[in-house]
């Protein structure tokens, strides 16, 4: 009897040891996840995509180690809604964060919460954009709202509100590396969100880059002087023109006193935006800034009185590129610091590293800055993913992936079942060389923030590798069909071209099915219109006056009566 008892105990002990070792293996096999995201970083400004503007050798390292997506896109090209989609795995109309105006519904379940509950150590550093107490994080230090480039404030989990002297891109990286060095637990997988403010407007580069970038010149895009003919009226009505809507002081760093001397009128929140940035600088920082831009201002004073409109456009474009790309230089340097740390500390082998942006951005294409439209420069976003040992190095994919897919991708990688109401598709098959298991060949897009700053009409769209079918539904009611292969610059609406009648019919049917699949409909759209108009009529929406709202309402009545 004693021998039988000993045998049974031995079997039980062996089973327990096997179970424990399996559980340890399961925990240790789960990959770490590092999600790097910049704000408004155009794919055109990453040399892995296009090196005509800037070299980004450190960001490119991620593509060299893994996969670069050429058709990655967003569901709604505007900052906070994109971030809400990433966190929830749901389209804007379901997670409720449709624009930058309305608050994020904190009852949403986010993938960091799920990973935290599944045993991941979680941390966030940098720009979240909404909320001050992100759920599902063991540690966080985030910028309030848009944050500041110099001497930024942070909302922290354990230290209250703090201000840190220095340049924001460097500081966010310092915080990230400090956490990896001193707070990361070696016996737990981790999920780290490393989120840059740059290159968001109003583009202040680090002091170390001022002399270099303010003396560079950049090639102009072919569509810089687009006249918007051949497309719908919302395209021409958008207020994103570098010439007409990019501010002199706030954006192009023309000193306010120079504006006054030349009699140049402000554009929007021009001098206020400039002064808000300047008052944050230390005396030393301010002196360095003024020294770098004094030469530009002196040359501009001499040239401006005789400049043509075309010459002003070209001048403003160069100024825009100098500052925008100057901020990206610091992002690339700091991504390099993080990658170097991972390599030095043997953290590359079982870590998924993602580099992306919350959306794309116009770098003079169509004469624009900003984003919002479903045209490629704002709709598409950079996406580079490395997962050493899983992802074949140096590969490219043109599959239709979206920011909607991150949540389910990370959950599958961690071996955690995704909630059934998430709407994305895990990218794991594409990351691991199983492309035949990828099922999507079209994506859905919906933009809401109108009337508001930049005045881009509300629209939704279906996008395939070959075509875009776009419906502008407020304030206008117009359709647009873009042939992506034959018209890569997106200059011609072929919706009424008889040669595209069958394609148009097919896309309409597919769009209807997509809207049904993602649970979007006209009733939801109208509710969101009514909500924003109510606030806009009360003067609560940034960038639009009560009088402008009244004009839009009258215009809509005329459209509906036709």
C-alpha positions as semicolon CSV with decimal commas, in nm:
position;residue;x (nm);y (nm);z (nm)
1;X;0,000;0,000;0,000
2;X;0,285;0,232;0,087
3;X;0,448;0,166;-0,255
4;X;0,121;0,252;-0,432
5;X;0,090;0,577;-0,231
6;X;0,448;0,675;-0,312
7;X;0,386;0,596;-0,679
8;X;0,070;0,808;-0,687
9;X;0,242;1,097;-0,509
10;X;0,529;1,073;-0,754
11;X;0,292;1,087;-1,051
12;X;0,114;1,385;-0,898
13;X;0,443;1,565;-0,833
14;X;0,561;1,497;-1,186
15;X;0,229;1,623;-1,323
16;X;0,251;1,936;-1,113
17;X;0,608;2,001;-1,222
18;X;0,511;1,946;-1,586
19;X;0,212;2,176;-1,544
20;X;0,428;2,446;-1,381
21;X;0,695;2,421;-1,647
22;X;0,428;2,443;-1,915
23;X;0,280;2,749;-1,745
24;X;0,626;2,908;-1,717
25;X;0,686;2,831;-2,082
26;X;0,349;2,983;-2,171
27;X;0,435;3,304;-1,983
28;X;0,790;3,328;-2,116
29;X;0,680;3,254;-2,473
30;X;0,436;3,541;-2,478
31;X;0,601;3,826;-2,666
32;X;0,669;4,168;-2,526
33;X;0,492;4,441;-2,724
34;X;0,639;4,785;-2,792
35;X;0,399;5,017;-2,972
36;X;0,574;5,328;-3,104
37;X;0,345;5,595;-3,245
38;X;0,413;5,948;-3,361
39;X;0,150;6,213;-3,426
40;X;0,084;6,318;-3,788
41;X;0,392;6,142;-3,924
42;X;0,344;6,115;-4,300
43;X;0,469;5,797;-4,462
44;X;0,636;6,025;-4,722
45;X;0,865;6,141;-4,441
46;X;1,011;5,798;-4,364
47;X;1,299;5,699;-4,588
48;X;1,195;5,332;-4,589
49;X;0,899;5,459;-4,795
50;X;1,056;5,757;-4,972
51;X;1,396;5,917;-4,909
52;X;1,341;6,234;-5,115
53;X;1,264;6,446;-4,806
54;X;1,453;6,297;-4,511
55;X;1,662;6,001;-4,403
56;X;1,526;5,807;-4,103
57;X;1,780;5,529;-4,054
58;X;1,656;5,424;-3,712
59;X;1,289;5,393;-3,801
60;X;1,404;5,211;-4,115
61;X;1,579;4,957;-3,892
62;X;1,237;4,825;-3,792
63;X;1,149;4,763;-4,157
64;X;1,489;4,601;-4,211
65;X;1,420;4,361;-3,923
66;X;1,060;4,292;-4,024
67;X;0,780;4,402;-4,252
68;X;0,676;4,733;-4,408
69;X;0,309;4,781;-4,499
70;X;0,241;4,997;-4,806
71;X;-0,139;4,997;-4,775
72;X;-0,184;5,049;-4,401
73;X;-0,461;5,297;-4,327
74;X;-0,683;5,452;-4,062
75;X;-1,060;5,438;-4,017
76;X;-1,092;5,811;-3,941
77;X;-0,800;6,045;-4,012
78;X;-0,790;6,263;-3,703
79;X;-0,586;6,231;-3,386
80;X;-0,802;6,132;-3,089
81;X;-1,048;5,912;-3,283
82;X;-0,758;5,719;-3,433
83;X;-0,618;5,654;-3,087
84;X;-0,959;5,544;-2,961
85;X;-0,988;5,298;-3,250
86;X;-0,643;5,159;-3,175
87;X;-0,726;5,106;-2,808
88;X;-1,075;4,961;-2,854
89;X;-1,053;4,776;-3,185
90;X;-1,378;4,943;-3,289
91;X;-1,480;5,200;-3,549
92;X;-1,549;5,554;-3,427
93;X;-1,927;5,523;-3,453
94;X;-1,921;5,235;-3,202
95;X;-1,654;5,349;-2,955
96;X;-1,812;5,697;-2,963
97;X;-1,493;5,898;-3,017
98;X;-1,591;6,036;-3,356
99;X;-1,390;6,360;-3,344
100;X;-1,158;6,571;-3,131
101;X;-1,451;6,756;-2,976
102;X;-1,651;6,496;-2,785
103;X;-1,493;6,305;-2,494
104;X;-1,381;5,944;-2,498
105;X;-1,629;5,706;-2,338
106;X;-1,425;5,552;-2,057
107;X;-1,663;5,255;-2,027
108;X;-1,497;5,119;-2,343
109;X;-1,280;4,812;-2,279
110;X;-0,931;4,859;-2,423
111;X;-0,671;4,603;-2,522
112;X;-0,421;4,728;-2,254
113;X;-0,682;4,646;-1,987
114;X;-0,720;4,297;-2,127
115;X;-0,345;4,241;-2,148
116;X;-0,298;4,371;-1,795
117;X;-0,558;4,126;-1,666
118;X;-0,382;3,850;-1,859
119;X;-0,055;3,910;-1,674
120;X;0,119;4,173;-1,884
121;X;0,302;4,461;-1,721
122;X;0,180;4,774;-1,897
123;X;0,313;5,128;-1,936
124;X;0,242;5,438;-2,144
125;X;0,467;5,742;-2,200
126;X;0,394;6,043;-2,419
127;X;0,085;6,166;-2,597
128;X;-0,251;5,999;-2,542
129;X;-0,449;6,315;-2,633
130;X;-0,763;6,237;-2,434
131;X;-0,827;6,160;-2,068
132;X;-0,589;6,189;-1,777
133;X;-0,612;5,843;-1,623
134;X;-0,567;5,578;-1,892
135;X;-0,712;5,245;-1,788
136;X;-0,510;4,927;-1,791
137;X;-0,166;5,074;-1,720
138;X;0,066;4,993;-1,431
139;X;0,260;5,310;-1,507
140;X;0,197;5,616;-1,720
141;X;0,331;5,965;-1,778
142;X;0,127;6,143;-2,044
143;X;0,105;6,490;-2,193
144;X;-0,211;6,686;-2,120
145;X;-0,402;6,728;-2,447
146;X;-0,166;6,816;-2,731
147;X;0,127;6,878;-2,497
148;X;0,417;7,117;-2,555
149;X;0,744;7,074;-2,744
150;X;0,958;7,252;-2,484
151;X;0,956;7,205;-2,106
152;X;0,636;6,997;-2,124
153;X;0,391;6,917;-1,849
154;X;0,297;6,557;-1,773
155;X;0,010;6,387;-1,597
156;X;0,159;6,096;-1,405
157;X;0,021;5,795;-1,223
158;X;0,231;5,833;-0,910
159;X;0,379;6,186;-0,905
160;X;0,081;6,407;-0,984
161;X;0,130;6,678;-1,246
162;X;0,492;6,759;-1,323
163;X;0,690;6,981;-1,559
164;X;1,017;6,857;-1,707
165;X;1,274;7,090;-1,863
166;X;1,399;6,994;-2,205
167;X;1,269;6,880;-2,543
168;X;0,958;6,663;-2,541
169;X;1,082;6,387;-2,776
170;X;1,396;6,337;-2,568
171;X;1,201;6,346;-2,242
172;X;0,944;6,086;-2,350
173;X;1,232;5,857;-2,447
174;X;1,413;5,919;-2,116
175;X;1,096;5,817;-1,929
176;X;1,056;5,508;-2,147
177;X;1,415;5,391;-2,100
178;X;1,399;5,460;-1,727
179;X;1,093;5,238;-1,698
180;X;1,258;4,960;-1,897
181;X;1,568;4,983;-1,679
182;X;1,415;5,027;-1,336
183;X;1,049;4,922;-1,331
184;X;1,016;4,644;-1,588
185;X;0,975;4,303;-1,426
186;X;1,189;4,038;-1,588
187;X;0,942;3,759;-1,500
188;X;0,650;3,924;-1,682
189;X;0,586;4,003;-2,047
190;X;0,528;4,374;-2,100
191;X;0,326;4,600;-2,327
192;X;0,480;4,944;-2,368
193;X;0,320;5,236;-2,550
194;X;0,586;5,491;-2,650
195;X;0,394;5,783;-2,799
196;X;0,551;6,094;-2,951
197;X;0,397;6,439;-2,980
198;X;0,608;6,516;-3,285
199;X;0,557;6,595;-3,566
200;X;0,226;6,756;-3,465
201;X;0,161;7,121;-3,544
202;X;0,309;7,375;-3,453
203;X;0,640;7,204;-3,533
204;X;0,918;7,316;-3,301
205;X;1,236;7,120;-3,361
206;X;1,503;7,050;-3,101
207;X;1,770;7,317;-3,049
208;X;2,039;7,086;-3,189
209;X;1,864;7,075;-3,528
210;X;1,780;7,443;-3,575
211;X;2,084;7,551;-3,777
212;X;2,075;7,245;-4,000
213;X;1,708;7,230;-4,096
214;X;1,644;7,603;-4,128
215;X;1,905;7,603;-4,405
216;X;1,771;7,306;-4,602
217;X;1,562;7,309;-4,920
218;X;1,315;7,037;-5,016
219;X;1,158;6,919;-5,343
220;X;0,803;7,034;-5,407
221;X;0,523;6,780;-5,461
222;X;0,379;6,763;-5,812
223;X;0,036;6,874;-5,689
224;X;0,146;7,171;-5,477
225;X;-0,057;7,402;-5,703
226;X;-0,360;7,175;-5,744
227;X;-0,665;7,378;-5,857
228;X;-0,913;7,104;-5,745
229;X;-1,086;7,091;-6,083
230;X;-1,248;6,764;-6,182
231;X;-1,350;6,665;-5,830
232;X;-1,627;6,738;-5,581
233;X;-1,687;7,076;-5,417
234;X;-1,579;6,963;-5,065
235;X;-1,224;6,925;-5,197
236;X;-1,204;7,291;-5,300
237;X;-1,378;7,413;-4,984
238;X;-1,142;7,255;-4,730
239;X;-0,941;7,506;-4,526
240;X;-0,604;7,332;-4,526
241;X;-0,418;7,541;-4,782
242;X;-0,054;7,612;-4,704
243;X;-0,096;7,946;-4,880
244;X;-0,425;8,060;-4,726
245;X;-0,462;7,877;-4,396
246;X;-0,114;7,805;-4,260
247;X;-0,041;8,081;-4,009
248;X;0,253;8,319;-4,040
249;X;0,381;8,334;-3,683
250;X;0,225;8,025;-3,528
251;X;0,334;7,793;-3,808
252;X;0,599;7,960;-4,027
253;X;0,778;8,143;-3,742
254;X;0,747;8,493;-3,888
255;X;0,803;8,715;-3,585
256;X;0,486;8,906;-3,482
257;X;0,674;9,237;-3,503
258;X;0,776;9,153;-3,860
259;X;0,413;9,081;-3,945
260;X;0,317;9,421;-3,803
261;X;0,597;9,598;-3,992
262;X;0,488;9,440;-4,320
263;X;0,118;9,480;-4,254
264;X;0,049;9,107;-4,272
265;X;-0,287;9,004;-4,124
266;X;-0,310;8,710;-3,887
267;X;-0,443;8,375;-4,006
268;X;-0,650;8,208;-3,738
269;X;-0,490;8,180;-3,394
270;X;-0,166;8,309;-3,537
271;X;0,023;8,524;-3,286
272;X;-0,146;8,350;-2,991
273;X;-0,013;8,013;-3,104
274;X;0,337;8,162;-3,143
275;X;0,337;8,334;-2,805
276;X;0,205;8,028;-2,623
277;X;0,504;7,832;-2,750
278;X;0,756;8,110;-2,682
279;X;0,653;8,170;-2,323
280;X;0,743;7,812;-2,234
281;X;1,106;7,855;-2,338
282;X;1,387;7,920;-2,093
283;X;1,595;8,233;-2,168
284;X;1,866;8,017;-2,323
285;X;1,620;7,824;-2,540
286;X;1,450;8,144;-2,651
287;X;1,781;8,304;-2,748
288;X;1,876;8,000;-2,954
289;X;1,535;7,997;-3,123
290;X;1,544;8,369;-3,209
291;X;1,899;8,345;-3,342
292;X;1,803;8,062;-3,575
293;X;1,496;8,237;-3,717
294;X;1,629;8,596;-3,727
295;X;1,809;8,539;-4,057
296;X;1,493;8,393;-4,211
297;X;1,288;8,687;-4,091
298;X;1,536;8,944;-4,220
299;X;1,544;8,784;-4,564
300;X;1,166;8,759;-4,566
301;X;1,127;9,129;-4,481
302;X;1,327;9,224;-4,788
303;X;1,154;8,982;-5,022
304;X;0,789;8,998;-4,913
305;X;0,685;9,335;-5,067
306;X;0,758;9,209;-5,419
307;X;0,661;8,842;-5,377
308;X;0,391;8,694;-5,599
309;X;0,128;8,457;-5,460
310;X;0,314;8,165;-5,617
311;X;0,640;8,275;-5,454
312;X;0,468;8,306;-5,116
313;X;0,330;7,953;-5,153
314;X;0,674;7,819;-5,233
315;X;0,828;8,010;-4,940
316;X;0,567;7,886;-4,693
317;X;0,610;7,529;-4,818
318;X;0,986;7,539;-4,753
319;X;0,934;7,687;-4,407
320;X;0,676;7,416;-4,332
321;X;0,907;7,137;-4,444
322;X;1,206;7,270;-4,250
323;X;1,018;7,271;-3,921
324;X;0,807;6,958;-3,976
325;X;1,100;6,743;-4,086
326;X;1,322;6,894;-3,817
327;X;1,091;6,752;-3,551
328;X;1,108;6,410;-3,719
329;X;1,487;6,411;-3,698
330;X;1,458;6,398;-3,318
331;X;1,196;6,122;-3,337
332;X;1,429;5,909;-3,547
333;X;1,724;5,968;-3,315
334;X;1,518;5,866;-3,015
335;X;1,374;5,557;-3,179
336;X;1,740;5,466;-3,230
337;X;1,805;5,511;-2,859
338;X;1,524;5,268;-2,779
339;X;1,635;5,008;-3,034
340;X;1,992;5,030;-2,908
341;X;1,868;4,967;-2,553
342;X;1,669;4,663;-2,661
343;X;1,969;4,518;-2,843
344;X;2,207;4,586;-2,554
345;X;1,971;4,422;-2,306
346;X;1,874;4,114;-2,510
347;X;1,513;4,227;-2,549
348;X;1,485;4,198;-2,926
349;X;1,436;3,824;-2,957
350;X;1,081;3,793;-2,823
351;X;0,947;4,145;-2,873
352;X;0,700;4,279;-3,127
353;X;0,809;4,631;-3,226
354;X;0,561;4,850;-3,411
355;X;0,622;5,194;-3,559
356;X;0,319;5,384;-3,686
357;X;0,142;5,720;-3,678
358;X;-0,211;5,806;-3,568
359;X;-0,272;5,895;-3,933
360;X;-0,094;6,031;-4,237
361;X;-0,040;6,397;-4,323
362;X;-0,025;6,624;-4,628
363;X;0,320;6,757;-4,704
364;X;0,208;7,001;-4,970
365;X;0,020;6,748;-5,184
366;X;-0,291;6,922;-5,323
367;X;-0,147;7,239;-5,169
368;X;-0,245;7,113;-4,824
369;X;-0,121;7,050;-4,473
370;X;-0,316;6,853;-4,208
371;X;-0,515;6,533;-4,277
372;X;-0,892;6,435;-4,256
373;X;-0,967;6,339;-4,618
374;X;-0,970;5,979;-4,738
375;X;-0,706;6,070;-5,000
376;X;-0,388;5,868;-4,961
377;X;-0,160;6,111;-4,780
378;X;-0,395;6,131;-4,481
379;X;-0,579;5,798;-4,513
380;X;-0,265;5,589;-4,536
381;X;-0,034;5,567;-4,238
382;X;0,319;5,434;-4,196
383;X;0,336;5,087;-4,047
384;X;0,658;4,897;-3,983
385;X;0,657;4,584;-3,767
386;X;0,948;4,370;-3,647
387;X;0,903;4,041;-3,463
388;X;1,240;3,867;-3,476
389;X;1,207;3,495;-3,532
390;X;0,848;3,530;-3,653
391;X;0,854;3,798;-3,923
392;X;1,083;3,758;-4,221
393;X;1,328;4,047;-4,229
394;X;1,305;4,305;-4,505
395;X;0,961;4,208;-4,636
396;X;0,682;4,430;-4,771
397;X;0,306;4,385;-4,783
398;X;0,039;4,570;-4,978
399;X;-0,250;4,414;-4,785
400;X;-0,531;4,640;-4,659
401;X;-0,454;4,660;-4,288
402;X;-0,592;4,929;-4,058
403;X;-0,540;5,080;-3,714
404;X;-0,859;4,886;-3,634
405;X;-0,646;4,570;-3,633
406;X;-0,388;4,644;-3,364
407;X;-0,598;4,534;-3,065
408;X;-0,678;4,189;-3,202
409;X;-0,323;4,144;-3,333
410;X;-0,168;4,208;-2,993
411;X;-0,425;3,994;-2,811
412;X;-0,367;3,698;-3,043
413;X;0,009;3,734;-3,007
414;X;-0,037;3,720;-2,630
415;X;-0,261;3,415;-2,653
416;X;-0,563;3,605;-2,525
417;X;-0,907;3,577;-2,680
418;X;-1,036;3,907;-2,818
419;X;-1,384;4,033;-2,722
420;X;-1,643;3,940;-2,981
421;X;-1,740;4,303;-3,042
422;X;-1,396;4,406;-3,167
423;X;-1,413;4,478;-3,539
424;X;-1,059;4,436;-3,666
425;X;-0,867;4,141;-3,804
426;X;-0,551;4,006;-3,648
427;X;-0,244;4,075;-3,859
428;X;-0,062;3,770;-3,720
429;X;-0,097;3,575;-4,050
430;X;0,074;3,860;-4,237
431;X;0,348;3,889;-3,975
432;X;0,422;3,517;-3,978
433;X;0,418;3,449;-4,352
434;X;0,070;3,298;-4,371
435;X;-0,080;3,550;-4,611
436;X;-0,334;3,297;-4,742
437;X;-0,515;3,325;-4,408
438;X;-0,567;3,701;-4,450
439;X;-0,926;3,758;-4,564
440;X;-0,972;4,133;-4,613
441;X;-0,955;4,306;-4,951
442;X;-1,141;4,629;-4,868
443;X;-1,161;4,874;-4,578
444;X;-1,415;5,122;-4,447
445;X;-1,350;5,488;-4,364
446;X;-1,569;5,753;-4,198
447;X;-1,475;6,114;-4,112
448;X;-1,705;6,325;-3,891
449;X;-1,553;6,654;-3,771
450;X;-1,758;6,914;-3,962
451;X;-1,827;7,200;-3,917
452;X;-1,502;7,262;-3,732
453;X;-1,142;7,364;-3,791
454;X;-1,026;7,299;-4,150
455;X;-1,385;7,254;-4,272
456;X;-1,353;6,911;-4,431
457;X;-1,700;6,777;-4,512
458;X;-1,822;6,459;-4,349
459;X;-1,770;6,156;-4,567
460;X;-1,748;5,779;-4,564
461;X;-1,582;5,549;-4,815
462;X;-1,491;5,201;-4,925
463;X;-1,128;5,159;-5,032
464;X;-0,980;4,865;-5,219
465;X;-0,634;4,828;-5,368
466;X;-0,773;4,961;-5,698
467;X;-1,052;5,208;-5,616
468;X;-1,208;5,449;-5,369
469;X;-1,580;5,521;-5,359
470;X;-1,647;5,826;-5,142
471;X;-1,976;5,975;-5,025
472;X;-1,979;6,335;-4,896
473;X;-2,308;6,357;-4,711
474;X;-2,298;6,679;-4,509
475;X;-2,318;6,962;-4,593
476;X;-2,309;6,850;-4,956
477;X;-2,442;6,522;-5,095
478;X;-2,188;6,417;-5,358
479;X;-2,012;6,100;-5,473
480;X;-1,656;6,051;-5,589
481;X;-1,485;5,755;-5,751
482;X;-1,105;5,742;-5,767
483;X;-0,910;5,496;-5,981
484;X;-0,610;5,438;-5,755
485;X;-0,399;5,253;-6,012
486;X;-0,447;5,486;-6,310
487;X;-0,474;5,808;-6,108
488;X;-0,225;5,770;-5,819
489;X;-0,227;6,146;-5,749
490;X;-0,607;6,129;-5,706
491;X;-0,687;6,420;-5,934
492;X;-0,994;6,295;-6,122
493;X;-1,344;6,194;-6,015
494;X;-1,466;5,925;-6,256
495;X;-1,796;5,859;-6,081
496;X;-2,001;5,973;-6,383
497;X;-1,769;5,821;-6,644
498;X;-1,966;5,550;-6,834
499;X;-1,651;5,339;-6,857
500;X;-1,669;5,290;-6,478
501;X;-2,043;5,213;-6,452
502;X;-1,998;4,844;-6,362
503;X;-1,718;4,923;-6,116
504;X;-1,934;5,194;-5,957
505;X;-2,228;4,953;-5,921
506;X;-2,007;4,686;-5,763
507;X;-1,849;4,932;-5,518
508;X;-2,189;5,066;-5,412
509;X;-2,304;4,713;-5,330
510;X;-1,986;4,637;-5,140
511;X;-2,006;4,966;-4,951
512;X;-2,360;4,887;-4,839
513;X;-2,246;4,548;-4,712
514;X;-1,948;4,703;-4,531
515;X;-2,169;4,955;-4,354
516;X;-2,397;4,674;-4,245
517;X;-2,100;4,461;-4,133
518;X;-1,954;4,742;-3,922
519;X;-2,298;4,853;-3,794
520;X;-2,282;5,203;-3,939
521;X;-2,590;5,372;-4,080
522;X;-2,752;5,705;-4,169
523;X;-2,936;5,729;-3,837
524;X;-2,610;5,715;-3,643
525;X;-2,457;5,974;-3,876
526;X;-2,750;6,210;-3,826
527;X;-2,729;6,175;-3,449
528;X;-2,363;6,274;-3,457
529;X;-2,443;6,568;-3,687
530;X;-2,711;6,692;-3,448
531;X;-2,479;6,660;-3,148
532;X;-2,201;6,867;-3,304
533;X;-2,434;7,130;-3,450
534;X;-2,589;7,183;-3,109
535;X;-2,248;7,252;-2,954
536;X;-2,129;7,454;-3,254
537;X;-2,440;7,673;-3,239
538;X;-2,353;7,743;-2,877
539;X;-1,998;7,846;-2,973
540;X;-1,839;7,539;-2,814
541;X;-1,662;7,392;-3,118
542;X;-1,305;7,502;-3,189
543;X;-1,248;7,673;-3,521
544;X;-1,608;7,757;-3,619
545;X;-1,823;8,058;-3,527
546;X;-2,198;8,060;-3,454
547;X;-2,247;8,267;-3,768
548;X;-2,064;8,008;-3,980
549;X;-2,286;7,735;-3,836
550;X;-2,600;7,930;-3,931
551;X;-2,468;7,967;-4,288
552;X;-2,403;7,592;-4,308
553;X;-2,752;7,508;-4,184
554;X;-2,905;7,731;-4,451
555;X;-2,685;7,577;-4,716
556;X;-2,792;7,230;-4,609
557;X;-3,157;7,324;-4,642
558;X;-3,095;7,428;-5,001
559;X;-2,914;7,101;-5,075
560;X;-3,202;6,899;-4,929
561;X;-3,462;7,095;-5,128
562;X;-3,296;7,022;-5,462
